[in-house]
Amino acid sequence: METLITRFPPSPTGFLHIGGARTALFNWLYARKTGGRFILRFEDTDAERSTQQYVDAIVDALQWLGIDWDEGPFYQSRRLDVYEKYIQHLIDTGSAYYCTCSKEKIEAMRQQAAQSGGKPKYDGTCREKNLPPTPGAVVRFKSPLMGNTVVEDKIRGNIVFPNAELDDFIIRRSDGMPIYNLAVVVDDISMGVNTIIRGDDHISNTPKQILLYRALGAEVPDFGHVPMVLGPDKARLSKRHGAMSVTAYRDMGYYPEALLNYLVRLGWSHGDQEFFTREELIEKFDIEHIGRSAGVFNPEKLLALNAEHIRSTPVEKLAPHLIGFLGGHGIAAEDNAFLHGVIKTLQPRSKTFVEMAEAAVFYYSAPENYEEKGVKKFFKPEVAAPIRDLIAELKNTETFDEKHLEPAFVKVMEAHDLKFGKIAQPVRLALSGKTVSPGIFEMIEILGRDETIARLEKAAVFIRDQAEKQA
RNA sequence: GUCCCCAUCGUCUAGCCCGGUCCAGGACACCGGCCUUUCACGCCGGCGACAGGGGUUCAAAUCCCCUUGGGGACGCCA
């Protein structure tokens, strides 16, 4: 079987957003799944709006997502001579022609068409004039006047376009730069791309491109148009929908695999399965189960999926991601057993790395003050004695794991006739400074004997001072 | 305006191609409950949809047509 070659061709006129990432993902998965190749190509023929800054940002986002490419990145702006060759061929074979109609004239044509209810089209003034190249002339494709062009879409089936709907579209600007439809086709032909998965906003470009393939004597690739991603108001995604760039999700503490998982499920399914690892995605992805209807981006579901990924991903894989966010709290954490232990206790209670980092701070630095409502509720004078006893017990506990810790607590509880909660809450506050934290035993185990005792003693002093102040 | 695409719970979706097992299944969110050392996790239960109308058929979410609704394209942007 022929090697499958897919590509992702962003235009560097903006950041990589959710929709673009999904398109890239589909192409990437399909290539990885079939052992094919995946190409990255920047379509920067619009010199006005393309910038290096966006190129870098897109590369950065793709790398973070773990979407890697086998070839490229290519830049259309550096392949002008290639397009020129193909354009010349089209002219030579009578499939394209020079046109000297002014922009104003074209605009007037459109206006008129709009008024009389027709489709805005170029009227073909220069079509049969056989004009020679002149400065400022554009090159137009000579589109068939009759017949149909059929797009055999892998996702939607056959889509028929009457050729009369198409006009003689420009393939080369007056400044010599090629136009999108020409450039993609030439690139895809010369790069051997045989499978194109893209947004369905490109459907109406497809017949034009098919015509170009034929005029160039090239084989038409497989097309598959995926539905668009909509905002909560069901409108096409745009800046006004808020955080839509991939890097925004990185900054908000999302795990790349979770984003991938969410994105792929927005438009593709594998029965009832919701959770996928990257490997599972590659193994199970198929083009047959890509849906046909547009999907609304749902940040809440993405958040929930992120939490699920955080919960079920091995701590070693999570650690490098968390370290950056810990840095934001002034903590220079090392990727060691301590960090891994910390993550373990935070996994079931963190939806993002931002949350996890925040919750992890107390492990690295003893609380400087205690949550106020906790102090009122749990640091009462009567807990001073049990805490003193607990400190003494902990000093004698041989191993610091739950199995040995619990008897120590039970002993203190019995001596003072307390329920577990009565001692656990003050201890929680003493260790973490907060009323909400991971389990008591797991915290103690990670903090270790010295640190635990130090924090308990500090709390005991605090409680005593507190009592004196009141007296 | 013209052309094209789409249509199952609020949202993402399974089912639709190969009608009956679907008084429609899962997930997120929401509401109860259980578990419990806090918060979570987890578990159990609830709420909630085949856009409408015509056909075809013994039988339609599944096939056909129309309507309605939503989206996209119509650039010397990609």
XYZ file of N, CA, C and O (backbone and C1' of nucleotides) in Angstrom, chain A residues 11 43 45-46 49 110 117 156 165 173-174 179-180 201 204-205 234 236 265 267 269 272 274 292-293 296 301 311 348-349 420 425 428 435 437 440, chain B residues 1-8 10-16 25-30 37-42 70-78:
396
model
N -1.315 29.017 8.568
C -0.877 30.304 8.057
C -0.395 31.084 9.276
O -1.136 31.228 10.241
N 2.079 28.397 5.445
C 1.537 29.046 4.261
C 1.591 30.552 4.487
O 0.648 31.167 4.969
N 2.236 33.040 2.182
C 2.268 33.859 0.967
C 1.586 35.205 1.173
O 1.665 36.086 0.339
N 0.885 35.344 2.275
C 0.317 36.647 2.600
C 1.366 37.396 3.423
O 1.369 37.345 4.649
N 0.454 39.799 6.492
C 0.032 39.371 7.823
C 0.879 38.274 8.464
O 0.725 37.988 9.647
N -18.787 42.832 -8.928
C -19.336 42.143 -7.759
C -20.573 42.855 -7.220
O -21.561 42.224 -6.878
N -28.808 39.699 -7.651
C -29.051 38.402 -7.042
C -28.183 37.269 -7.532
O -28.425 36.116 -7.223
N -17.680 12.932 4.327
C -19.049 13.286 3.972
C -19.624 12.602 2.754
O -20.791 12.784 2.406
N -20.718 27.578 -10.973
C -20.626 28.334 -9.734
C -19.234 28.931 -9.530
O -19.053 29.876 -8.782
N -0.919 36.876 -7.997
C -1.213 38.291 -7.783
C -0.436 39.166 -8.772
O 0.520 38.713 -9.412
N -0.815 40.419 -8.803
C -0.129 41.346 -9.710
C 1.328 41.562 -9.284
O 2.169 41.929 -10.085
N -1.383 32.692 -5.239
C -2.535 32.704 -4.341
C -2.696 31.322 -3.707
O -2.343 30.301 -4.296
N -3.248 31.326 -2.524
C -3.472 30.107 -1.753
C -3.827 28.855 -2.547
O -3.138 27.843 -2.483
N -14.494 24.524 6.355
C -14.569 25.849 5.735
C -13.794 25.841 4.413
O -13.843 26.795 3.655
N -15.585 24.562 -0.050
C -15.860 25.242 -1.316
C -14.595 25.580 -2.100
O -14.661 25.966 -3.257
N -13.433 25.422 -1.477
C -12.191 25.607 -2.222
C -11.830 24.327 -2.970
O -11.076 24.363 -3.941
N -22.281 28.990 19.744
C -22.423 28.272 18.485
C -21.886 29.035 17.284
O -22.188 28.691 16.148
N -18.570 30.459 15.134
C -17.211 30.040 14.865
C -16.255 30.628 15.901
O -16.381 31.779 16.304
N -11.913 13.908 20.904
C -13.277 13.451 21.193
C -14.319 14.452 20.717
O -15.495 14.162 20.622
N -15.527 15.450 17.959
C -15.595 15.200 16.528
C -15.200 13.790 16.115
O -15.337 13.418 14.961
N -15.113 9.550 17.665
C -15.498 8.691 18.785
C -15.032 7.271 18.563
O -14.770 6.834 17.446
N -18.132 4.233 23.387
C -18.399 5.084 24.548
C -17.135 5.535 25.264
O -17.205 6.178 26.315
N -14.177 7.532 26.619
C -13.931 8.963 26.774
C -12.464 9.263 27.032
O -11.947 10.292 26.651
N -19.792 14.377 11.480
C -20.077 15.326 10.419
C -20.624 16.651 10.921
O -20.698 17.620 10.180
N -21.022 16.716 12.168
C -21.615 17.970 12.635
C -20.656 18.747 13.528
O -19.808 18.176 14.205
N -19.475 22.148 19.811
C -19.283 23.312 20.663
C -18.179 23.017 21.681
O -18.213 21.985 22.355
N -15.813 20.351 30.325
C -15.510 18.943 30.072
C -13.995 18.760 29.910
O -13.438 17.769 30.355
N -5.010 12.496 37.461
C -5.223 11.404 38.407
C -4.570 10.107 37.951
O -4.054 9.355 38.770
N -5.477 13.206 43.278
C -6.943 13.131 43.229
C -7.636 14.457 43.543
O -8.835 14.557 43.418
N -6.880 15.465 43.953
C -7.556 16.724 44.287
C -7.074 17.930 43.493
O -7.234 19.052 43.944
N -11.220 10.631 66.222
C -10.116 10.914 65.309
C -10.160 12.333 64.733
O -9.149 13.036 64.688
N -7.991 17.336 62.655
C -8.137 18.693 62.128
C -7.065 19.656 62.655
O -6.461 20.389 61.882
N -3.891 18.784 60.971
C -3.933 19.203 59.574
C -3.569 20.682 59.466
O -2.770 21.092 58.632
N -7.319 24.190 56.363
C -8.295 23.206 56.834
C -8.578 22.157 55.775
O -9.270 21.196 56.017
N -6.645 19.712 53.027
C -5.330 19.199 52.634
C -5.442 17.719 52.322
O -6.489 17.126 52.499
N -3.958 13.058 56.534
C -2.990 13.290 57.605
C -1.755 12.397 57.505
O -0.621 12.858 57.523
P -31.678 35.552 1.168
O -31.095 35.648 -0.330
C -31.822 36.306 -1.359
C -30.923 36.395 -2.552
C -30.277 35.073 -2.932
O -31.116 34.359 -3.818
C -28.598 36.738 -2.769
P -31.236 32.748 -3.724
O -29.846 32.262 -4.308
C -29.599 32.339 -5.728
C -28.183 31.907 -5.995
C -27.812 30.562 -5.404
O -28.219 29.502 -6.264
C -26.131 32.129 -4.884
P -28.637 28.100 -5.632
O -27.226 27.476 -5.226
C -26.318 27.031 -6.227
C -24.989 26.722 -5.593
C -25.017 25.683 -4.487
O -25.010 24.369 -5.009
C -23.742 27.537 -3.777
P -25.705 23.195 -4.164
O -24.673 22.988 -2.971
C -23.363 22.501 -3.244
C -22.547 22.551 -1.978
C -23.133 21.835 -0.772
O -22.925 20.442 -0.833
C -22.322 23.951 -0.101
P -23.941 19.476 -0.050
O -23.438 19.616 1.452
C -22.100 19.266 1.798
C -21.843 19.674 3.225
C -22.815 19.113 4.257
O -22.459 17.794 4.620
C -22.500 21.413 4.653
P -23.620 16.786 5.095
O -23.982 17.365 6.536
C -23.032 17.322 7.588
C -23.554 18.089 8.777
C -24.867 17.590 9.363
O -24.630 16.517 10.247
C -24.945 19.939 9.157
P -25.847 15.487 10.534
O -26.786 16.318 11.528
C -26.236 16.786 12.814
C -27.370 17.455 13.572
C -28.522 16.477 13.846
O -28.781 16.171 15.199
C -29.246 18.402 12.570
P -28.046 16.619 16.482
O -28.827 15.690 17.502
C -30.238 15.514 17.324
C -30.710 14.488 18.307
C -30.185 14.676 19.721
O -30.975 15.606 20.423
C -29.905 12.425 19.077
P -31.651 19.508 26.140
O -30.483 20.533 26.435
C -30.624 21.912 26.071
C -29.348 22.606 26.453
C -28.112 21.972 25.837
O -27.831 22.569 24.584
C -27.812 22.182 28.172
P -27.264 21.689 23.387
O -25.786 21.442 23.899
C -24.820 22.501 23.902
C -23.495 21.957 24.358
C -23.045 20.704 23.631
O -22.426 21.002 22.393
C -22.822 20.371 25.943
P -22.493 19.939 21.214
O -21.405 18.882 21.701
C -20.032 19.265 21.848
C -19.232 18.063 22.264
C -19.470 16.833 21.398
O -18.686 16.897 20.215
C -19.608 16.221 23.674
P -19.225 16.167 18.926
O -19.189 14.668 19.439
C -20.127 13.710 18.992
C -20.060 12.536 19.924
C -20.874 11.342 19.486
O -20.095 10.573 18.567
C -21.339 11.804 21.753
P -20.849 9.728 17.507
O -21.347 8.491 18.380
C -20.395 7.658 19.035
C -21.079 6.463 19.647
C -22.022 5.705 18.732
O -21.295 4.841 17.869
C -22.971 5.936 20.896
P -21.655 4.723 16.348
O -23.137 4.160 16.380
C -23.383 2.832 16.848
C -24.853 2.668 17.105
C -25.746 2.912 15.896
O -25.858 1.725 15.126
C -26.651 3.991 17.827
P -25.322 1.665 13.616
O -26.339 2.569 12.818
C -27.694 2.152 12.575
C -28.380 3.254 11.840
C -27.839 3.489 10.428
O -28.835 3.085 9.506
C -27.950 5.533 11.687
P -31.160 4.850 27.660
O -29.724 4.466 28.147
C -29.296 3.104 28.107
C -27.872 3.032 27.642
C -26.948 4.096 28.236
O -26.514 3.760 29.553
C -26.602 4.012 25.918
P -26.232 4.919 30.606
O -24.799 5.427 30.153
C -23.687 4.526 30.165
C -22.493 5.183 29.539
C -22.061 6.501 30.174
O -21.282 6.307 31.336
C -22.072 6.727 27.828
P -21.276 7.401 32.496
O -20.485 8.603 31.808
C -19.099 8.466 31.521
C -18.607 9.732 30.870
C -18.902 11.010 31.638
O -17.940 11.224 32.664
C -19.462 11.325 29.374
P -18.347 12.048 33.953
O -18.422 13.550 33.425
C -17.238 14.213 32.998
C -17.599 15.594 32.502
C -18.405 16.452 33.475
O -17.560 17.079 34.421
C -19.363 16.588 31.315
P -18.119 17.293 35.918
O -19.341 18.293 35.682
C -19.087 19.636 35.291
C -20.396 20.339 35.044
C -21.399 20.261 36.191
O -21.121 21.245 37.164
C -22.484 19.779 34.148
P -21.404 20.904 38.710
O -22.995 20.811 38.755
C -23.784 21.945 38.414
C -25.239 21.565 38.435
C -25.679 20.797 39.671
O -25.928 21.660 40.766
C -26.535 19.730 37.745
P -13.107 8.641 59.543
O -12.645 10.149 59.389
C -12.691 11.024 60.501
C -11.837 12.199 60.153
C -11.990 12.620 58.712
O -13.076 13.523 58.596
C -9.675 12.497 59.307
P -13.811 13.762 57.254
O -13.288 15.197 56.815
C -13.608 16.359 57.595
C -12.925 17.534 56.978
C -13.168 17.661 55.486
O -14.376 18.366 55.246
C -10.860 17.885 55.946
P -15.317 17.925 54.031
O -14.448 18.336 52.765
C -14.103 19.698 52.536
C -13.116 19.762 51.409
C -13.503 18.956 50.186
O -14.406 19.684 49.388
C -11.232 18.572 50.704
P -15.330 18.930 48.307
O -14.228 18.510 47.255
C -14.345 17.301 46.554
C -12.980 16.948 46.008
C -12.926 15.647 45.247
O -13.272 15.859 43.890
C -11.246 15.634 46.905
P -14.315 14.861 43.224
O -13.491 13.499 43.135
C -12.165 13.467 42.622
C -11.531 12.123 42.893
C -12.391 10.916 42.548
O -12.353 10.630 41.185
C -11.337 10.584 44.638
P -13.647 10.007 40.491
O -13.939 8.710 41.371
C -13.056 7.595 41.329
C -13.558 6.525 42.279
C -15.007 6.129 42.070
O -15.123 5.150 41.056
C -14.651 6.566 44.358
P -31.154 30.361 12.845
O -29.827 29.480 12.894
C -29.237 29.179 14.156
C -28.141 28.175 13.983
C -26.990 28.596 13.099
O -26.072 29.449 13.770
C -27.607 26.400 12.553
P -25.307 30.570 12.920
O -24.224 29.692 12.153
C -23.216 28.998 12.888
C -22.482 28.069 11.969
C -21.783 28.719 10.795
O -20.556 29.309 11.159
C -22.900 26.791 10.051
P -20.037 30.580 10.354
O -19.481 29.903 9.030
C -18.426 28.953 9.109
C -18.247 28.299 7.771
C -17.937 29.222 6.616
O -16.576 29.579 6.606
C -19.563 27.663 5.938
P -16.160 30.972 5.962
O -16.323 30.688 4.409
C -15.492 29.724 3.775
C -15.942 29.581 2.346
C -15.997 30.876 1.558
O -14.717 31.231 1.081
C -17.974 29.663 1.185
P -14.457 32.740 0.716
O -15.434 33.006 -0.505
C -14.955 33.168 -1.808
C -16.134 33.271 -2.714
C -16.595 34.684 -2.985
O -15.795 35.260 -3.996
C -18.466 33.333 -2.537
P -15.337 36.739 -3.886
O -13.739 36.492 -3.864
C -12.840 36.682 -4.246
C -11.789 37.698 -3.794
C -10.444 36.984 -3.801
O -9.580 37.370 -4.865
C -10.912 38.115 -1.694
P -9.701 38.879 -5.546
O -8.119 38.979 -5.599
C -7.315 37.822 -5.606
C -5.949 38.311 -5.194
C -6.093 39.307 -4.023
O -5.577 38.682 -2.858
C -4.882 40.260 -5.918
P -4.534 38.939 -1.884
O -5.130 38.485 -0.486
C -5.846 37.308 -0.324
C -5.505 36.902 1.073
C -5.111 35.454 1.239
O -3.747 35.252 0.947
C -6.703 36.060 2.883
P -3.201 33.894 0.368
O -3.428 32.869 1.568
C -2.625 32.933 2.752
C -3.257 32.009 3.758
C -3.359 30.556 3.306
O -2.168 29.839 3.573
C -5.460 31.261 4.122
